[in-house]
Amino acid sequence: GYAPGDWDQVRRRFGASRDHEQLLISGGMLIPRDSGPGSYDRFRDRIMFPIRDKRGRVIGFGGRVLGDGTPKYLNSPETDLYQKGSVLFGLQQARQAIRMTRSILVCEGFFDVVTPSQAQIEHIVSTCGTALTETQAEMVLSLADRVFFCFDGDAAGAKATWRAAEMLVPLASDQHEIRLCRLPADED
């Protein structure tokens, strides 16, 4: 989807009552103003990626700015529903392919999932742009016997790959095959 560049699109669309505004703030869609009453849209002029839980319910969003704005990627804040380190982006869509292949490919970001899936590489998920957490590692190992990690080729991706390996070794069983892919520098 797409979030328009307006500062008040969400409130206008979903209601301007104080109760609605508080729900939208607690859900991470609006940000309260620093001074004075009111709020403004968190996501503006961004391509939007819904982040879903295991049951397919939308629990958060990731937004990629169009153009040169910053930050390049913006995720929903941590809420009662959305804890970034407990979710794998694309898991609900990848679940059947993971079951069929007993393998999972873990990458970093939203486009790292969307682009390969358009080429029928469907057993792919991402860590929502964050380093792998122990919760995510346990989830990945419970889903598949063959686990492939392919983080970006930059310094942060290499560091995240190494941390993932250190985390997975004590958690993996003899049935797991774990592969770490190294991309050329600055590739993703």
PDB file of C-alpha atoms in Angstrom:
ATOM      1  CA  GLY A   1       0.000   0.000   0.000  1.00  0.00           C
ATOM      2  CA  TYR A   2       0.882   3.640   0.127  1.00  0.00           C
ATOM      3  CA  ALA A   3       0.725   6.278   2.859  1.00  0.00           C
ATOM      4  CA  PRO A   4       0.046   9.729   1.358  1.00  0.00           C
ATOM      5  CA  GLY A   5       2.228  12.687   2.272  1.00  0.00           C
ATOM      6  CA  ASP A   6      -0.511  14.336   4.350  1.00  0.00           C
ATOM      7  CA  TRP A   7       0.098  14.909   8.060  1.00  0.00           C
ATOM      8  CA  ASP A   8      -3.502  14.110   9.075  1.00  0.00           C
ATOM      9  CA  GLN A   9      -4.744  11.481   6.616  1.00  0.00           C
ATOM     10  CA  VAL A  10      -5.124   8.706   9.225  1.00  0.00           C
ATOM     11  CA  ARG A  11      -7.125  10.811  11.661  1.00  0.00           C
ATOM     12  CA  ARG A  12      -9.387  12.121   8.907  1.00  0.00           C
ATOM     13  CA  ARG A  13      -9.929   8.605   7.572  1.00  0.00           C
ATOM     14  CA  PHE A  14     -10.530   6.813  10.885  1.00  0.00           C
ATOM     15  CA  GLY A  15     -12.175   9.510  12.953  1.00  0.00           C
ATOM     16  CA  ALA A  16     -11.029  12.519  14.885  1.00  0.00           C
ATOM     17  CA  SER A  17     -12.635  11.698  18.238  1.00  0.00           C
ATOM     18  CA  ARG A  18     -10.313  11.658  21.248  1.00  0.00           C
ATOM     19  CA  ASP A  19     -10.967   7.903  21.758  1.00  0.00           C
ATOM     20  CA  HIS A  20     -10.082   7.094  18.137  1.00  0.00           C
ATOM     21  CA  GLU A  21      -7.013   9.283  18.325  1.00  0.00           C
ATOM     22  CA  GLN A  22      -5.779   7.500  21.479  1.00  0.00           C
ATOM     23  CA  LEU A  23      -6.302   4.085  19.853  1.00  0.00           C
ATOM     24  CA  LEU A  24      -4.360   5.183  16.784  1.00  0.00           C
ATOM     25  CA  ILE A  25      -1.545   6.557  18.976  1.00  0.00           C
ATOM     26  CA  SER A  26      -1.347   3.347  21.017  1.00  0.00           C
ATOM     27  CA  GLY A  27      -1.333   1.340  17.759  1.00  0.00           C
ATOM     28  CA  GLY A  28       1.583   3.385  16.413  1.00  0.00           C
ATOM     29  CA  MET A  29      -0.248   5.013  13.507  1.00  0.00           C
ATOM     30  CA  LEU A  30      -0.255   8.525  15.007  1.00  0.00           C
ATOM     31  CA  ILE A  31       2.374  10.433  16.990  1.00  0.00           C
ATOM     32  CA  PRO A  32       1.249  12.896  19.686  1.00  0.00           C
ATOM     33  CA  ARG A  33       2.452  16.456  19.143  1.00  0.00           C
ATOM     34  CA  ASP A  34       5.296  17.605  21.414  1.00  0.00           C
ATOM     35  CA  SER A  35       3.486  20.803  22.265  1.00  0.00           C
ATOM     36  CA  GLY A  36      -0.234  21.368  22.303  1.00  0.00           C
ATOM     37  CA  PRO A  37      -3.066  18.980  21.626  1.00  0.00           C
ATOM     38  CA  GLY A  38      -3.375  16.684  18.649  1.00  0.00           C
ATOM     39  CA  SER A  39      -1.278  14.251  16.709  1.00  0.00           C
ATOM     40  CA  TYR A  40       0.095  13.608  13.237  1.00  0.00           C
ATOM     41  CA  ASP A  41       0.570  10.613  10.927  1.00  0.00           C
ATOM     42  CA  ARG A  42       3.641   8.460  11.614  1.00  0.00           C
ATOM     43  CA  PHE A  43       3.865   7.211   8.032  1.00  0.00           C
ATOM     44  CA  ARG A  44       3.876   9.828   5.255  1.00  0.00           C
ATOM     45  CA  ASP A  45       4.775   9.430   1.571  1.00  0.00           C
ATOM     46  CA  ARG A  46       5.869   5.822   2.016  1.00  0.00           C
ATOM     47  CA  ILE A  47       5.331   2.446   0.414  1.00  0.00           C
ATOM     48  CA  MET A  48       3.690   0.446   3.184  1.00  0.00           C
ATOM     49  CA  PHE A  49       4.257  -3.178   4.147  1.00  0.00           C
ATOM     50  CA  PRO A  50       1.758  -4.750   6.562  1.00  0.00           C
ATOM     51  CA  ILE A  51       3.455  -6.892   9.192  1.00  0.00           C
ATOM     52  CA  ARG A  52       1.295  -9.870  10.162  1.00  0.00           C
ATOM     53  CA  ASP A  53       1.277 -12.275  13.072  1.00  0.00           C
ATOM     54  CA  LYS A  54       1.201 -16.071  12.684  1.00  0.00           C
ATOM     55  CA  ARG A  55      -2.560 -15.989  12.171  1.00  0.00           C
ATOM     56  CA  GLY A  56      -2.381 -13.367   9.433  1.00  0.00           C
ATOM     57  CA  ARG A  57      -3.625 -10.399  11.459  1.00  0.00           C
ATOM     58  CA  VAL A  58      -1.957  -7.058  10.745  1.00  0.00           C
ATOM     59  CA  ILE A  59      -0.035  -6.053  13.892  1.00  0.00           C
ATOM     60  CA  GLY A  60       2.282  -3.352  12.541  1.00  0.00           C
ATOM     61  CA  PHE A  61       3.679  -1.684   9.467  1.00  0.00           C
ATOM     62  CA  GLY A  62       6.953  -0.965   7.791  1.00  0.00           C
ATOM     63  CA  GLY A  63       7.244   2.013   5.473  1.00  0.00           C
ATOM     64  CA  ARG A  64       9.871   2.755   2.802  1.00  0.00           C
ATOM     65  CA  VAL A  65      10.230   6.437   1.983  1.00  0.00           C
ATOM     66  CA  LEU A  66       9.850   7.514  -1.621  1.00  0.00           C
ATOM     67  CA  GLY A  67      12.665   9.715  -2.806  1.00  0.00           C
ATOM     68  CA  ASP A  68      15.538  10.868  -0.614  1.00  0.00           C
ATOM     69  CA  GLY A  69      13.751  11.420   2.704  1.00  0.00           C
ATOM     70  CA  THR A  70      14.861   9.992   6.011  1.00  0.00           C
ATOM     71  CA  PRO A  71      14.669   7.617   7.629  1.00  0.00           C
ATOM     72  CA  LYS A  72      14.731   5.305   4.635  1.00  0.00           C
ATOM     73  CA  TYR A  73      12.708   2.659   6.518  1.00  0.00           C
ATOM     74  CA  LEU A  74      10.314   3.334   9.368  1.00  0.00           C
ATOM     75  CA  ASN A  75       8.599   0.590  11.369  1.00  0.00           C
ATOM     76  CA  SER A  76       5.693   0.728  13.757  1.00  0.00           C
ATOM     77  CA  PRO A  77       6.831   1.270  17.326  1.00  0.00           C
ATOM     78  CA  GLU A  78       6.698  -1.570  19.839  1.00  0.00           C
ATOM     79  CA  THR A  79       3.104  -2.017  21.028  1.00  0.00           C
ATOM     80  CA  ASP A  80       1.119  -4.620  22.932  1.00  0.00           C
ATOM     81  CA  LEU A  81       0.512  -6.332  19.570  1.00  0.00           C
ATOM     82  CA  TYR A  82       3.817  -5.740  17.789  1.00  0.00           C
ATOM     83  CA  GLN A  83       7.204  -6.676  19.191  1.00  0.00           C
ATOM     84  CA  LYS A  84       9.675  -6.431  16.321  1.00  0.00           C
ATOM     85  CA  GLY A  85      11.985  -9.152  17.641  1.00  0.00           C
ATOM     86  CA  SER A  86       9.155 -11.698  17.844  1.00  0.00           C
ATOM     87  CA  VAL A  87       7.934 -11.452  14.246  1.00  0.00           C
ATOM     88  CA  LEU A  88       9.192 -12.628  10.879  1.00  0.00           C
ATOM     89  CA  PHE A  89       7.932 -10.570   7.949  1.00  0.00           C
ATOM     90  CA  GLY A  90       6.280 -12.716   5.289  1.00  0.00           C
ATOM     91  CA  LEU A  91       5.905 -15.818   7.463  1.00  0.00           C
ATOM     92  CA  GLN A  92       2.170 -16.129   6.965  1.00  0.00           C
ATOM     93  CA  GLN A  93       2.592 -16.064   3.175  1.00  0.00           C
ATOM     94  CA  ALA A  94       5.652 -18.375   3.241  1.00  0.00           C
ATOM     95  CA  ARG A  95       4.295 -20.993   5.646  1.00  0.00           C
ATOM     96  CA  GLN A  96       3.049 -23.474   3.023  1.00  0.00           C
ATOM     97  CA  ALA A  97       6.260 -23.303   0.962  1.00  0.00           C
ATOM     98  CA  ILE A  98       8.331 -23.753   4.130  1.00  0.00           C
ATOM     99  CA  ARG A  99       6.309 -26.849   5.048  1.00  0.00           C
ATOM    100  CA  MET A 100       6.658 -28.291   1.555  1.00  0.00           C
ATOM    101  CA  THR A 101      10.406 -27.691   1.243  1.00  0.00           C
ATOM    102  CA  ARG A 102      11.288 -28.036   4.964  1.00  0.00           C
ATOM    103  CA  SER A 103      13.601 -25.088   4.301  1.00  0.00           C
ATOM    104  CA  ILE A 104      13.517 -21.386   5.056  1.00  0.00           C
ATOM    105  CA  LEU A 105      15.519 -18.474   3.715  1.00  0.00           C
ATOM    106  CA  VAL A 106      15.952 -15.621   6.204  1.00  0.00           C
ATOM    107  CA  CYS A 107      16.928 -12.170   4.969  1.00  0.00           C
ATOM    108  CA  GLU A 108      16.918  -8.597   6.287  1.00  0.00           C
ATOM    109  CA  GLY A 109      14.201  -6.463   4.784  1.00  0.00           C
ATOM    110  CA  PHE A 110      10.804  -6.171   3.164  1.00  0.00           C
ATOM    111  CA  PHE A 111      11.999  -5.952  -0.446  1.00  0.00           C
ATOM    112  CA  ASP A 112      14.343  -8.908   0.221  1.00  0.00           C
ATOM    113  CA  VAL A 113      11.139 -10.958   0.660  1.00  0.00           C
ATOM    114  CA  VAL A 114       8.909  -9.343  -1.949  1.00  0.00           C
ATOM    115  CA  THR A 115      11.325  -9.451  -4.897  1.00  0.00           C
ATOM    116  CA  PRO A 116      12.294 -13.171  -4.689  1.00  0.00           C
ATOM    117  CA  SER A 117       8.688 -14.177  -4.021  1.00  0.00           C
ATOM    118  CA  GLN A 118       7.755 -12.617  -7.365  1.00  0.00           C
ATOM    119  CA  ALA A 119      10.157 -15.172  -8.913  1.00  0.00           C
ATOM    120  CA  GLN A 120       8.421 -18.048  -7.054  1.00  0.00           C
ATOM    121  CA  ILE A 121      10.995 -18.209  -4.246  1.00  0.00           C
ATOM    122  CA  GLU A 122       8.302 -18.434  -1.615  1.00  0.00           C
ATOM    123  CA  HIS A 123       9.986 -19.950   1.466  1.00  0.00           C
ATOM    124  CA  ILE A 124      11.505 -16.595   2.398  1.00  0.00           C
ATOM    125  CA  VAL A 125      11.038 -14.330   5.436  1.00  0.00           C
ATOM    126  CA  SER A 126      12.822 -11.340   6.928  1.00  0.00           C
ATOM    127  CA  THR A 127      13.752 -10.013  10.332  1.00  0.00           C
ATOM    128  CA  CYS A 128      12.138  -6.615   9.552  1.00  0.00           C
ATOM    129  CA  GLY A 129      15.528  -4.963   9.193  1.00  0.00           C
ATOM    130  CA  THR A 130      16.769  -5.937  12.632  1.00  0.00           C
ATOM    131  CA  ALA A 131      19.383  -8.421  13.792  1.00  0.00           C
ATOM    132  CA  LEU A 132      18.054 -11.915  14.433  1.00  0.00           C
ATOM    133  CA  THR A 133      16.678 -12.347  17.942  1.00  0.00           C
ATOM    134  CA  GLU A 134      16.633 -15.559  19.956  1.00  0.00           C
ATOM    135  CA  THR A 135      12.841 -15.689  19.621  1.00  0.00           C
ATOM    136  CA  GLN A 136      13.121 -15.446  15.832  1.00  0.00           C
ATOM    137  CA  ALA A 137      15.921 -18.054  15.794  1.00  0.00           C
ATOM    138  CA  GLU A 138      13.798 -20.515  17.763  1.00  0.00           C
ATOM    139  CA  MET A 139      10.868 -19.850  15.429  1.00  0.00           C
ATOM    140  CA  VAL A 140      12.988 -20.462  12.318  1.00  0.00           C
ATOM    141  CA  LEU A 141      14.440 -23.708  13.695  1.00  0.00           C
ATOM    142  CA  SER A 142      10.983 -24.968  14.640  1.00  0.00           C
ATOM    143  CA  LEU A 143       9.697 -24.379  11.106  1.00  0.00           C
ATOM    144  CA  ALA A 144      12.380 -25.987   8.950  1.00  0.00           C
ATOM    145  CA  ASP A 145      15.253 -28.457   8.883  1.00  0.00           C
ATOM    146  CA  ARG A 146      17.275 -26.440   6.370  1.00  0.00           C
ATOM    147  CA  VAL A 147      17.892 -22.806   7.269  1.00  0.00           C
ATOM    148  CA  PHE A 148      19.610 -20.325   4.973  1.00  0.00           C
ATOM    149  CA  PHE A 149      20.633 -16.844   6.126  1.00  0.00           C
ATOM    150  CA  CYS A 150      21.266 -14.218   3.493  1.00  0.00           C
ATOM    151  CA  PHE A 151      21.751 -10.762   4.955  1.00  0.00           C
ATOM    152  CA  ASP A 152      22.974  -7.740   3.022  1.00  0.00           C
ATOM    153  CA  GLY A 153      26.604  -7.566   1.888  1.00  0.00           C
ATOM    154  CA  ASP A 154      27.377  -4.413   3.855  1.00  0.00           C
ATOM    155  CA  ALA A 155      29.246  -4.336   7.189  1.00  0.00           C
ATOM    156  CA  ALA A 156      26.002  -4.423   9.194  1.00  0.00           C
ATOM    157  CA  GLY A 157      24.806  -7.473   7.235  1.00  0.00           C
ATOM    158  CA  ALA A 158      28.109  -9.308   7.797  1.00  0.00           C
ATOM    159  CA  LYS A 159      27.922  -8.548  11.515  1.00  0.00           C
ATOM    160  CA  ALA A 160      24.285  -9.708  11.674  1.00  0.00           C
ATOM    161  CA  THR A 161      25.205 -12.938   9.863  1.00  0.00           C
ATOM    162  CA  TRP A 162      27.970 -13.688  12.370  1.00  0.00           C
ATOM    163  CA  ARG A 163      25.681 -12.968  15.350  1.00  0.00           C
ATOM    164  CA  ALA A 164      23.001 -15.218  13.837  1.00  0.00           C
ATOM    165  CA  ALA A 165      25.516 -18.051  13.500  1.00  0.00           C
ATOM    166  CA  GLU A 166      26.642 -17.650  17.111  1.00  0.00           C
ATOM    167  CA  MET A 167      23.030 -17.687  18.274  1.00  0.00           C
ATOM    168  CA  LEU A 168      21.938 -20.665  16.173  1.00  0.00           C
ATOM    169  CA  VAL A 169      24.727 -23.106  17.010  1.00  0.00           C
ATOM    170  CA  PRO A 170      23.573 -23.813  20.582  1.00  0.00           C
ATOM    171  CA  LEU A 171      19.884 -23.860  19.551  1.00  0.00           C
ATOM    172  CA  ALA A 172      20.141 -26.161  16.527  1.00  0.00           C
ATOM    173  CA  SER A 173      19.772 -29.923  16.688  1.00  0.00           C
ATOM    174  CA  ASP A 174      21.528 -32.596  14.623  1.00  0.00           C
ATOM    175  CA  GLN A 175      18.617 -32.543  12.166  1.00  0.00           C
ATOM    176  CA  HIS A 176      19.256 -28.920  11.188  1.00  0.00           C
ATOM    177  CA  GLU A 177      21.350 -27.825   8.261  1.00  0.00           C
ATOM    178  CA  ILE A 178      22.313 -24.165   8.559  1.00  0.00           C
ATOM    179  CA  ARG A 179      23.907 -22.223   5.746  1.00  0.00           C
ATOM    180  CA  LEU A 180      25.177 -18.657   5.824  1.00  0.00           C
ATOM    181  CA  CYS A 181      25.281 -16.849   2.499  1.00  0.00           C
ATOM    182  CA  ARG A 182      27.827 -14.094   2.007  1.00  0.00           C
ATOM    183  CA  LEU A 183      26.901 -11.522  -0.572  1.00  0.00           C
ATOM    184  CA  PRO A 184      29.476  -9.273  -2.226  1.00  0.00           C
ATOM    185  CA  ALA A 185      30.015  -5.948  -0.467  1.00  0.00           C
ATOM    186  CA  ASP A 186      27.105  -3.526  -0.871  1.00  0.00           C
ATOM    187  CA  GLU A 187      24.816  -6.156  -2.441  1.00  0.00           C
ATOM    188  CA  ASP A 188      21.439  -7.157  -1.085  1.00  0.00           C
TER     189      ASP A 188
END
